[in-house]
mmCIF file of C-alpha atoms in Angstrom:
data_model
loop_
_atom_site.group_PDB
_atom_site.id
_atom_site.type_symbol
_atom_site.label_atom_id
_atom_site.label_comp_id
_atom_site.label_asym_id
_atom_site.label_seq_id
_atom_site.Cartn_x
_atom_site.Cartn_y
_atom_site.Cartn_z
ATOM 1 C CA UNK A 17 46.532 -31.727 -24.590
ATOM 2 C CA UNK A 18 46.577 -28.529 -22.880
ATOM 3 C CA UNK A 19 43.325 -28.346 -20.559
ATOM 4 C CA UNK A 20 41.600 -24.927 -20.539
ATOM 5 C CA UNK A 21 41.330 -22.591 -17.836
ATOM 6 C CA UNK A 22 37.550 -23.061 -15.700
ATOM 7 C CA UNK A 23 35.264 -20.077 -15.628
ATOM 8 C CA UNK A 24 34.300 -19.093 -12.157
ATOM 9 C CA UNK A 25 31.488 -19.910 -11.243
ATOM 10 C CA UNK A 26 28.558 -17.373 -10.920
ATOM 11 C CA UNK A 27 29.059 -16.932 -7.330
ATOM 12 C CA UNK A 28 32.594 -16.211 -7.503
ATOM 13 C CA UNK A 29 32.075 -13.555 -9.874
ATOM 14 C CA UNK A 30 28.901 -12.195 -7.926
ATOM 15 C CA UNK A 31 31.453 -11.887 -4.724
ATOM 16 C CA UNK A 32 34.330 -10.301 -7.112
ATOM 17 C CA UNK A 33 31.841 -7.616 -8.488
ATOM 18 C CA UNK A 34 30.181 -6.935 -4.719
ATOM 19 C CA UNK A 35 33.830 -5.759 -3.721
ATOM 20 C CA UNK A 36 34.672 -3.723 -6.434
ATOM 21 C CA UNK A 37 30.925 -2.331 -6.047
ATOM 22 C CA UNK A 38 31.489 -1.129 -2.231
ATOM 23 C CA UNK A 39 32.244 2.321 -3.182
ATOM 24 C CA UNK A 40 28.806 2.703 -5.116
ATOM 25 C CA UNK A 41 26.359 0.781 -2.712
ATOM 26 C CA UNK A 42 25.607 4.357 -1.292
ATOM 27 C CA UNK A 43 24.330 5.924 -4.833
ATOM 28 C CA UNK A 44 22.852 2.293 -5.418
ATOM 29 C CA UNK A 45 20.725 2.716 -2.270
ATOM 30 C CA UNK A 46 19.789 6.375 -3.154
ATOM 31 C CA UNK A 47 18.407 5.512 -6.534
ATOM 32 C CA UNK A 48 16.436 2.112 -5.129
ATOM 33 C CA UNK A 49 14.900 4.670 -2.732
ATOM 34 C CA UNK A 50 13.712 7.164 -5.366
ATOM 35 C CA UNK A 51 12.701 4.084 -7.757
ATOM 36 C CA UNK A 52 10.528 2.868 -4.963
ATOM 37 C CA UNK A 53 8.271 5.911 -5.203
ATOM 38 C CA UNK A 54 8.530 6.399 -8.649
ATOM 39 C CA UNK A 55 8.322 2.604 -9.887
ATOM 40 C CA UNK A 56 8.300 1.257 -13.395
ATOM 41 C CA UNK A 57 4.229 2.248 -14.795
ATOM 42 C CA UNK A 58 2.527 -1.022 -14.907
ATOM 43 C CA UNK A 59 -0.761 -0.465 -17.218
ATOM 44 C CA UNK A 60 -4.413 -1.889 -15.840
ATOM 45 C CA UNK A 61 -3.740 -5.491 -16.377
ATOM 46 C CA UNK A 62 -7.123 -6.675 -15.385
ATOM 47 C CA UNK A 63 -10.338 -5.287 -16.906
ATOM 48 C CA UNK A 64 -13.786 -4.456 -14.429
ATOM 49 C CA UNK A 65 -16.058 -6.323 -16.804
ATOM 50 C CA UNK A 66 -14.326 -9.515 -15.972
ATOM 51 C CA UNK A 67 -15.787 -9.666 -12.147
ATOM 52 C CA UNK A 68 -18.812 -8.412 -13.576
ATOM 53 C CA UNK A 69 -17.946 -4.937 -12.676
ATOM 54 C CA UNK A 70 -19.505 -1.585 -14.776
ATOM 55 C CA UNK A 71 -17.125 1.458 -13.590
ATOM 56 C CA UNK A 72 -17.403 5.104 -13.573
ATOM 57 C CA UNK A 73 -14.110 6.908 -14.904
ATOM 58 C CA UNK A 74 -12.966 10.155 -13.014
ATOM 59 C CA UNK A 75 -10.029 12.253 -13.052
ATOM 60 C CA UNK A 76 -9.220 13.761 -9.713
ATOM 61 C CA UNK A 77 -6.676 16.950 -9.914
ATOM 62 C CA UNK A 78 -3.902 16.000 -7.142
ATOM 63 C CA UNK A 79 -1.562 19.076 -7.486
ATOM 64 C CA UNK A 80 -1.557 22.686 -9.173
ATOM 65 C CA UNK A 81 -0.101 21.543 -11.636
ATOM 66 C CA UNK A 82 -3.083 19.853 -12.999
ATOM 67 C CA UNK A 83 -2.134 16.123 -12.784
ATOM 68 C CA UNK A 84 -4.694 13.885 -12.244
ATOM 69 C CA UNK A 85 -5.823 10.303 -10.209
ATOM 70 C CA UNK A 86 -7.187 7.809 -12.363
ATOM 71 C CA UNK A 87 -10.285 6.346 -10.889
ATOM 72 C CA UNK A 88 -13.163 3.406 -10.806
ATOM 73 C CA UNK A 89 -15.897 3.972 -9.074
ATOM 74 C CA UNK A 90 -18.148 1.439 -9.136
ATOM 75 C CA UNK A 91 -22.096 2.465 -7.486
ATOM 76 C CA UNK A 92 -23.344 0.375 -4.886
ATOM 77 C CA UNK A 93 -25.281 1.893 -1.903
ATOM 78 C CA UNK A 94 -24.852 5.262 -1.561
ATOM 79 C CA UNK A 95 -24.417 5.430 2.132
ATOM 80 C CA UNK A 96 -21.465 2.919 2.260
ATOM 81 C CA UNK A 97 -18.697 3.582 0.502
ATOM 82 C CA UNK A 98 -14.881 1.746 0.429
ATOM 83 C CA UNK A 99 -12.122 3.630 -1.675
ATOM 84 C CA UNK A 100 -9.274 0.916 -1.953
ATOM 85 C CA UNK A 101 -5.893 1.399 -3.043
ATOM 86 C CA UNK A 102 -3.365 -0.746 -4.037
ATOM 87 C CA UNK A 103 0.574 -2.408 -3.303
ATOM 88 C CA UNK A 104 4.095 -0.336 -4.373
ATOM 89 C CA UNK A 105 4.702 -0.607 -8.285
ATOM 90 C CA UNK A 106 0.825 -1.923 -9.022
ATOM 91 C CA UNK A 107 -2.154 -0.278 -10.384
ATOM 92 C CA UNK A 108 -5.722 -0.147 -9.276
ATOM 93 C CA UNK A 109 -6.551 -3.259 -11.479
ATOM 94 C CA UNK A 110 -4.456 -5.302 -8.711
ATOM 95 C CA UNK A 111 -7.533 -4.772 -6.423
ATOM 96 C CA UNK A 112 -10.346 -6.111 -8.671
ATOM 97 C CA UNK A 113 -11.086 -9.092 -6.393
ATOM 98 C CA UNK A 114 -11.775 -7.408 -3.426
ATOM 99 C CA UNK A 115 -13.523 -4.614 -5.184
ATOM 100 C CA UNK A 116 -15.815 -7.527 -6.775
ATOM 101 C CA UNK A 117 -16.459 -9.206 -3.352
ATOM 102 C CA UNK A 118 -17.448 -5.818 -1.493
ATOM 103 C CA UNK A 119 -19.426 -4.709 -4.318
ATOM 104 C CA UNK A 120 -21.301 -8.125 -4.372
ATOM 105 C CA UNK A 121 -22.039 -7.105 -0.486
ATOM 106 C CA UNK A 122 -23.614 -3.723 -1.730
ATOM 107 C CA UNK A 123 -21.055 -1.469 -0.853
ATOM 108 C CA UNK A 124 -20.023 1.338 -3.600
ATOM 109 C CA UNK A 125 -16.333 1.370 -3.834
ATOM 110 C CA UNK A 126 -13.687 4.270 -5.269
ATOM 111 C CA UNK A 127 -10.739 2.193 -6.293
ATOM 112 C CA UNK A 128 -7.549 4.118 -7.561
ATOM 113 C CA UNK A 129 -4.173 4.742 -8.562
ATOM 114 C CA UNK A 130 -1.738 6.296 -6.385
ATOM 115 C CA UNK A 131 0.930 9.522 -8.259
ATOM 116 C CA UNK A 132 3.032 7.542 -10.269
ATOM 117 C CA UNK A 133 1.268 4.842 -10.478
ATOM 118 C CA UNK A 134 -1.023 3.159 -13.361
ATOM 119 C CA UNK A 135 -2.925 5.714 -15.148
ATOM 120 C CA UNK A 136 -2.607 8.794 -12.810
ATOM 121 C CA UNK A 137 -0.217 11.082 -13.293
ATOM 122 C CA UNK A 138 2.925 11.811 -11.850
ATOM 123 C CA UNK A 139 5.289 14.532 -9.898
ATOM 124 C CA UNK A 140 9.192 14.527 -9.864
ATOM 125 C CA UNK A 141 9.431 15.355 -6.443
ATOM 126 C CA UNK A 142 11.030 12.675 -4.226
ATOM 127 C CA UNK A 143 10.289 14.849 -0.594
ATOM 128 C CA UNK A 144 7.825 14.922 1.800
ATOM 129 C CA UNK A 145 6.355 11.462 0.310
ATOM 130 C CA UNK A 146 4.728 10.328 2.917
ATOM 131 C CA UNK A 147 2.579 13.317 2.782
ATOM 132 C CA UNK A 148 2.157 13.331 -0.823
ATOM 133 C CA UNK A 149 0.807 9.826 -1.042
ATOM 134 C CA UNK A 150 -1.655 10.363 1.970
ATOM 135 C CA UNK A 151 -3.244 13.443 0.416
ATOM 136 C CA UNK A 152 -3.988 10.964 -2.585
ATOM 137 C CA UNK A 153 -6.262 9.694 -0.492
ATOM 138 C CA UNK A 154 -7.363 12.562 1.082
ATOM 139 C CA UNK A 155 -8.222 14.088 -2.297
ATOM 140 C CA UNK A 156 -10.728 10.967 -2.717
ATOM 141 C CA UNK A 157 -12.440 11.855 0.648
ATOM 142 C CA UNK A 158 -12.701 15.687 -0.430
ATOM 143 C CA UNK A 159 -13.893 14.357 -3.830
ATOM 144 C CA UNK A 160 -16.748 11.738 -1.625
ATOM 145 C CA UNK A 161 -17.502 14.607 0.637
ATOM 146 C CA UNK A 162 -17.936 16.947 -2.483
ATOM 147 C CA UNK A 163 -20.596 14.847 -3.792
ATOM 148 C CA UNK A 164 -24.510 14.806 -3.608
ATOM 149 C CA UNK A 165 -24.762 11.312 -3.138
ATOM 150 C CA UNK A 166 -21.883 10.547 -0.756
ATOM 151 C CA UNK A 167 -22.229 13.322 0.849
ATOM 152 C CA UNK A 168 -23.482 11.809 4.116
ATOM 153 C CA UNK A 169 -22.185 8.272 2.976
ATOM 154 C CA UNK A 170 -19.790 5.999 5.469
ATOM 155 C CA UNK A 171 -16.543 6.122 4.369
ATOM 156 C CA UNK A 172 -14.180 3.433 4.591
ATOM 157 C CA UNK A 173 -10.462 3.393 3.651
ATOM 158 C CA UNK A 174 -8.711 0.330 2.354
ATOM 159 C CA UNK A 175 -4.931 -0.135 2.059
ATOM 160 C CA UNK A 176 -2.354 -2.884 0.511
ATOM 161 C CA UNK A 177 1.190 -3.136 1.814
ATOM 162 C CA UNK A 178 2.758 0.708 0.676
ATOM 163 C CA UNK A 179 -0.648 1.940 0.809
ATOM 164 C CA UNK A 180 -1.595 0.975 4.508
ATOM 165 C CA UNK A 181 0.908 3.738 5.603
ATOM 166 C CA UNK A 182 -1.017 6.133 4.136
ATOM 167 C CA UNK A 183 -4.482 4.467 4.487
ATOM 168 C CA UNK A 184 -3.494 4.990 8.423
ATOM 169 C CA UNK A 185 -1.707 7.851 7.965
ATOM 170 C CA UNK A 186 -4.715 10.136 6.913
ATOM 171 C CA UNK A 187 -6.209 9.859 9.855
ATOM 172 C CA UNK A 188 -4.107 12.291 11.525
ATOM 173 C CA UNK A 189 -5.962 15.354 9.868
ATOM 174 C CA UNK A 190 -9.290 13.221 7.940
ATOM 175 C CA UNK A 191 -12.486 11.610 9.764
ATOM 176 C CA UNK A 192 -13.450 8.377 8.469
ATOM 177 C CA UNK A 193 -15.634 5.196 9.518
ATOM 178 C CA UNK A 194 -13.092 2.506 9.499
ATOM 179 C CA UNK A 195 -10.112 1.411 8.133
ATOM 180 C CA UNK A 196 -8.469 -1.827 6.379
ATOM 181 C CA UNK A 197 -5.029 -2.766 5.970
ATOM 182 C CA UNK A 198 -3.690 -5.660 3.975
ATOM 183 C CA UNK A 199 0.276 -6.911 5.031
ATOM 184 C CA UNK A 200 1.189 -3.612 6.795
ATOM 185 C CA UNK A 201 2.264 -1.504 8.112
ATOM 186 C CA UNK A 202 4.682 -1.686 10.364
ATOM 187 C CA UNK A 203 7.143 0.574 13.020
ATOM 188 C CA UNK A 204 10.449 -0.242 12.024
ATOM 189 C CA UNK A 205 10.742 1.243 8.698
ATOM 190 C CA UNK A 206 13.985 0.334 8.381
ATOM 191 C CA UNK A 207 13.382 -3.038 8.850
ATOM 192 C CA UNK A 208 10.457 -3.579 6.689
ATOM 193 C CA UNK A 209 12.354 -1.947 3.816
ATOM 194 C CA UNK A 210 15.399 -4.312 4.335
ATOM 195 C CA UNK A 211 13.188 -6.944 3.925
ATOM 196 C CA UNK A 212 11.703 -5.366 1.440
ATOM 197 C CA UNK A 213 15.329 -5.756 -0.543
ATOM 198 C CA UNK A 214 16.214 -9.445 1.041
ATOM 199 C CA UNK A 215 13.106 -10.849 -0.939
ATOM 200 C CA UNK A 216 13.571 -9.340 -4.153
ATOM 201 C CA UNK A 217 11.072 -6.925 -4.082
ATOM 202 C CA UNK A 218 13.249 -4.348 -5.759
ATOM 203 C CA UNK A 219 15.511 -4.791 -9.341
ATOM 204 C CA UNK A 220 18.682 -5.432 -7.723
ATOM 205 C CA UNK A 221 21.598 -6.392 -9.206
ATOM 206 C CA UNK A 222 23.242 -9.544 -7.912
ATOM 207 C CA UNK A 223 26.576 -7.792 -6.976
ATOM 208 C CA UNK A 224 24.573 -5.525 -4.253
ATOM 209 C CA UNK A 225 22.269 -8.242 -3.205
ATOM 210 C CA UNK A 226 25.115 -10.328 -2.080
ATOM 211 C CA UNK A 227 28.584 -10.004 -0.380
ATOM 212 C CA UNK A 228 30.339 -6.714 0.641
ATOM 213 C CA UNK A 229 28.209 -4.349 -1.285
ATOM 214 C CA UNK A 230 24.887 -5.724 0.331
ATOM 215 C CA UNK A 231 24.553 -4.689 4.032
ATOM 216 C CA UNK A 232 25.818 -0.313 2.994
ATOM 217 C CA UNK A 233 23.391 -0.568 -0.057
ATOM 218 C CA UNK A 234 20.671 -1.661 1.749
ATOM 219 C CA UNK A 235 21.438 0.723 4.554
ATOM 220 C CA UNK A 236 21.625 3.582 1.989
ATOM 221 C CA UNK A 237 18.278 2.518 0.325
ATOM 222 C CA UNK A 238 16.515 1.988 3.785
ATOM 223 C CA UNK A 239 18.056 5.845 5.100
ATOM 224 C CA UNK A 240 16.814 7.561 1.766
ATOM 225 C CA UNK A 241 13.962 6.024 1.728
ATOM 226 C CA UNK A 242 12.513 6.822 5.095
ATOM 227 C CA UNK A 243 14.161 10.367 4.361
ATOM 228 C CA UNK A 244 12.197 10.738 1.402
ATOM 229 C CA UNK A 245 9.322 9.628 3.341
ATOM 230 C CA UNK A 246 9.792 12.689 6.103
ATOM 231 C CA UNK A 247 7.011 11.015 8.392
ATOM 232 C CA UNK A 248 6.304 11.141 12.217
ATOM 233 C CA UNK A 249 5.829 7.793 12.045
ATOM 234 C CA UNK A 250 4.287 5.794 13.679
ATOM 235 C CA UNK A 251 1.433 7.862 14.810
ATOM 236 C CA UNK A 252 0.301 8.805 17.872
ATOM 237 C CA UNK A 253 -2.570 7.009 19.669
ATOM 238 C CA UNK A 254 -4.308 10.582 19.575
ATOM 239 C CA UNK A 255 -7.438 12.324 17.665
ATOM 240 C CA UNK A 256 -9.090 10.029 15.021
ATOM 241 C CA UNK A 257 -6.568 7.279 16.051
ATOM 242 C CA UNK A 258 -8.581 6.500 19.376
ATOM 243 C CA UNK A 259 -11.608 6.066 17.896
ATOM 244 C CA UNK A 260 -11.799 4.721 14.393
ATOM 245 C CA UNK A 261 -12.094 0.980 13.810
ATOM 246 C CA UNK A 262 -9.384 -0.615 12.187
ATOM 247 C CA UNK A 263 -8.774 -4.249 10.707
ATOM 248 C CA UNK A 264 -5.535 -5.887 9.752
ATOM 249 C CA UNK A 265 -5.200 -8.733 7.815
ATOM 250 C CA UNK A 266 -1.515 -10.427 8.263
ATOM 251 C CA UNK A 267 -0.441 -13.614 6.732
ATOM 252 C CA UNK A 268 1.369 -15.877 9.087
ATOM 253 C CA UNK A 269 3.908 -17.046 6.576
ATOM 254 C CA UNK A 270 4.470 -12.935 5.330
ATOM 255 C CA UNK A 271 8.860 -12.562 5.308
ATOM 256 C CA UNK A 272 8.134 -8.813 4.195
ATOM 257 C CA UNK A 273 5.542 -7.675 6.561
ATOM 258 C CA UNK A 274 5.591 -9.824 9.411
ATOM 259 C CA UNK A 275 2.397 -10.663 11.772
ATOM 260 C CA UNK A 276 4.378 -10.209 14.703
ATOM 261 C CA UNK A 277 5.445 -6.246 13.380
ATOM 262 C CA UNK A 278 1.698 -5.919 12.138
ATOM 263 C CA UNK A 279 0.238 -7.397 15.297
ATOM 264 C CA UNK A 280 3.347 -4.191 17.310
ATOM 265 C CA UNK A 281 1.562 -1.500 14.912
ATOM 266 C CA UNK A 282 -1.759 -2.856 15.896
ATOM 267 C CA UNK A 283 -1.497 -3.016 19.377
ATOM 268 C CA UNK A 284 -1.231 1.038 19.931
ATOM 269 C CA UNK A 285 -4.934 1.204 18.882
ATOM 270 C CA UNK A 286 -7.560 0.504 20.989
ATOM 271 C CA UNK A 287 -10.001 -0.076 18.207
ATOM 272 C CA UNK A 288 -7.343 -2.193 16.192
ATOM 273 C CA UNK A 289 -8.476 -5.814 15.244
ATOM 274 C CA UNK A 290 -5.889 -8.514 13.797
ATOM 275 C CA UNK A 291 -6.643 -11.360 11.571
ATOM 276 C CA UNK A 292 -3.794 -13.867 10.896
ATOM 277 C CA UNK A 293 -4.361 -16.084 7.556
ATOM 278 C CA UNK A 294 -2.481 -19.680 7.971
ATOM 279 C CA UNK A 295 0.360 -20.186 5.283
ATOM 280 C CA UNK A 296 -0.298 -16.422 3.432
ATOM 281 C CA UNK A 297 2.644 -15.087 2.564
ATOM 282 C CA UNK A 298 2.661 -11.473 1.306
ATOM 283 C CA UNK A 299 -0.579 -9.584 -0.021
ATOM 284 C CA UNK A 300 -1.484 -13.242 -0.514
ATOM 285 C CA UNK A 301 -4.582 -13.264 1.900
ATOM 286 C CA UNK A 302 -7.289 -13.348 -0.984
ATOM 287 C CA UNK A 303 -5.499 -15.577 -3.162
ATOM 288 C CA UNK A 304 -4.822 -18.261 -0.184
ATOM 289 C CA UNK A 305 -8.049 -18.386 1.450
ATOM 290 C CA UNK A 306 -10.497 -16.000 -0.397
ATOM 291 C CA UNK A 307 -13.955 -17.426 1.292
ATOM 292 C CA UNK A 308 -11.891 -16.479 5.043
ATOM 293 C CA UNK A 309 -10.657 -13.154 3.456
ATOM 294 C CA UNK A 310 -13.517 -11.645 2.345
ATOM 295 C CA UNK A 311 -15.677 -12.633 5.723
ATOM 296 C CA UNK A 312 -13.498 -11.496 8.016
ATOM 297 C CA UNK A 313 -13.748 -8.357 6.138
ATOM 298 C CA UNK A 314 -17.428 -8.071 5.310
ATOM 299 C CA UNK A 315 -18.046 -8.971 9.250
ATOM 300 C CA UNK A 316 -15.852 -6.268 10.297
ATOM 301 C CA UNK A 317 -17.204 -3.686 7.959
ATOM 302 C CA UNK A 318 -20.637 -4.429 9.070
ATOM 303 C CA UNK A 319 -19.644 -4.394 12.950
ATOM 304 C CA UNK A 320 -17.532 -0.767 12.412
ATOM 305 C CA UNK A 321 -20.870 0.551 10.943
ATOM 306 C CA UNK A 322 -23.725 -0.914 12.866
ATOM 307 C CA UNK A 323 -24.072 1.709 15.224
ATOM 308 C CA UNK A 324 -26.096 4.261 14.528
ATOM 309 C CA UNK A 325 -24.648 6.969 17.038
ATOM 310 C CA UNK A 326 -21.592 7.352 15.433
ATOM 311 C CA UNK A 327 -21.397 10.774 14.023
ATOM 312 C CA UNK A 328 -20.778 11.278 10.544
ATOM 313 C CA UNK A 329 -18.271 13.471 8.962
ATOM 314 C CA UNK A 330 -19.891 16.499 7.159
#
């Protein structure tokens, strides 16, 4: 009996198909890095009305060309207001439990979706992203500012992994009370976007994940990426930077975003707070422990905006 040839085993074949992939890791990097700013839609998976949530729908121009930001904004007390964003590839909808416990503490809060993200619309472009991004969220303030009843209101900014670079970033040219970050960000861009790749945070194929191809796609993805980006990053410890509160949240067991890199980012600040969560791995903080979350939160909220000589931006 003649006894058939074995297959190779997966692994085998994944190492085969990284070497013959070498010579395309570079383009394989250069379309992660546009993918990461323009990321699959993913609709509004959650609903408002299940945390007991009644929204107000707006559409916020972002561009001349007329494309909009789809927003919630959910009415609390006029003179506090959050406007929370949301993690890389996610929608506004992601945020719903944090909306609902901030709401519950009477705070009104403008949750959104980034360009190219959920139900807002999108641009082509893949320069200057960094920017782009950051005046989402400076369109929001204009929009606050713009408005007879949060007009004069506190304005707080909260971000999620992606969108605590430009949560932080708008400070550089924007006045607001405080600000929030959830797993990020970071200094080493390049490192945080490796990691980004090493935990399968991107859709990438097996052959580029492992063996030759691996190290010069991720490389090439990282490079682009922070190209694409085109910030001064991080920022200087100058302007709004020196003055506005701000609170990040860091799980301890976080392989993306580490507490250690948060804690680096953090430390340039001198009105920077960190709060570690015990065995929270990535954006995980409200999930893990919610009862910690949110009062760590709520208490620094309510400490950033107790003082009544703070000036408020007109």
């Amino acid at each position: 009996m003649t006894r058939q040839p074995q297959r190779p085993r997966t692994g085998a074949l994944t190492a085969v198909g990284s070497v013959a992939a070498r010579p395309t890791a570079g383009w394989m990097g250069k379309t992660l890095a546009r993918k990461i700013f323009h990321p699959p839609r993913r609709g509004n998976h959650k609903q408002p009305k299940e945390f007991g949530l009644d929204v107000e729908k707006r559409r916020l121009p972002f561009n001349d060309a007329g494309e909009e930001l789809d927003t919630w904004l959910i009415p609390g007390d006029d003179n506090r207001v959050v406007i929370l964003g949301h993690g890389i590839g996610l929608s506004k909808s992601a945020s719903l439990p944090h909306a609902a416990f901030l709401h519950e503490a009477g705070y009104t809060v403008l949750m959104f979706d980034h360009r190219n993200h959920g139900l807002s619309g999108s641009e082509t472009a893949s320069d200057n992203m960094a920017q782009r991004f950051t005046d989402d969220i400076a369109t929001l303030i204009t929009h606050l500012r713009g408005d007879t009843a949060y007009r004069h209101a506190r304005i707080a900014v909260y971000g999620f992994s992606f969108s605590c670079f430009p949560a932080t970033y708008v400070l550089r040219d924007h006045a607001v009370d405080a600000v929030v970050c959830d797993s990020g960000p970071v200094v080493d861009l390049s490192d945080v976007f490796g990691r980004f790749v090493d935990q399968a945070g991107l859709p990438l194929p097996a052959i580029y994940r492992h063996g030759p191809s691996r190290q010069p796609t991720i490389d090439s993805f990282s490079t682009n990426a922070i190209r694409a980006l085109n910030a001064h990053w991080p920022p200087p410890a100058t302007g709004h930077y020196l003055t506005t509160p701000i609170l990040f949240m860091a799980g301890e067991d976080d392989s993306i975003v580490t507490v250690d890199a948060v804690k680096d980012f953090g430390s340039r600040f001198p009105e920077a707070e960190i709060h570690s969560l015990p065995d929270t791995a990535h954006l995980q903080g409200m999930k893990r422990h919610p009862d910690d979350y949110a009062a760590a939160v709520l208490d620094f909220l309510g400490r950033a905006w107790q003082t009544d000589d703070r000036s408020t931006p007109q």
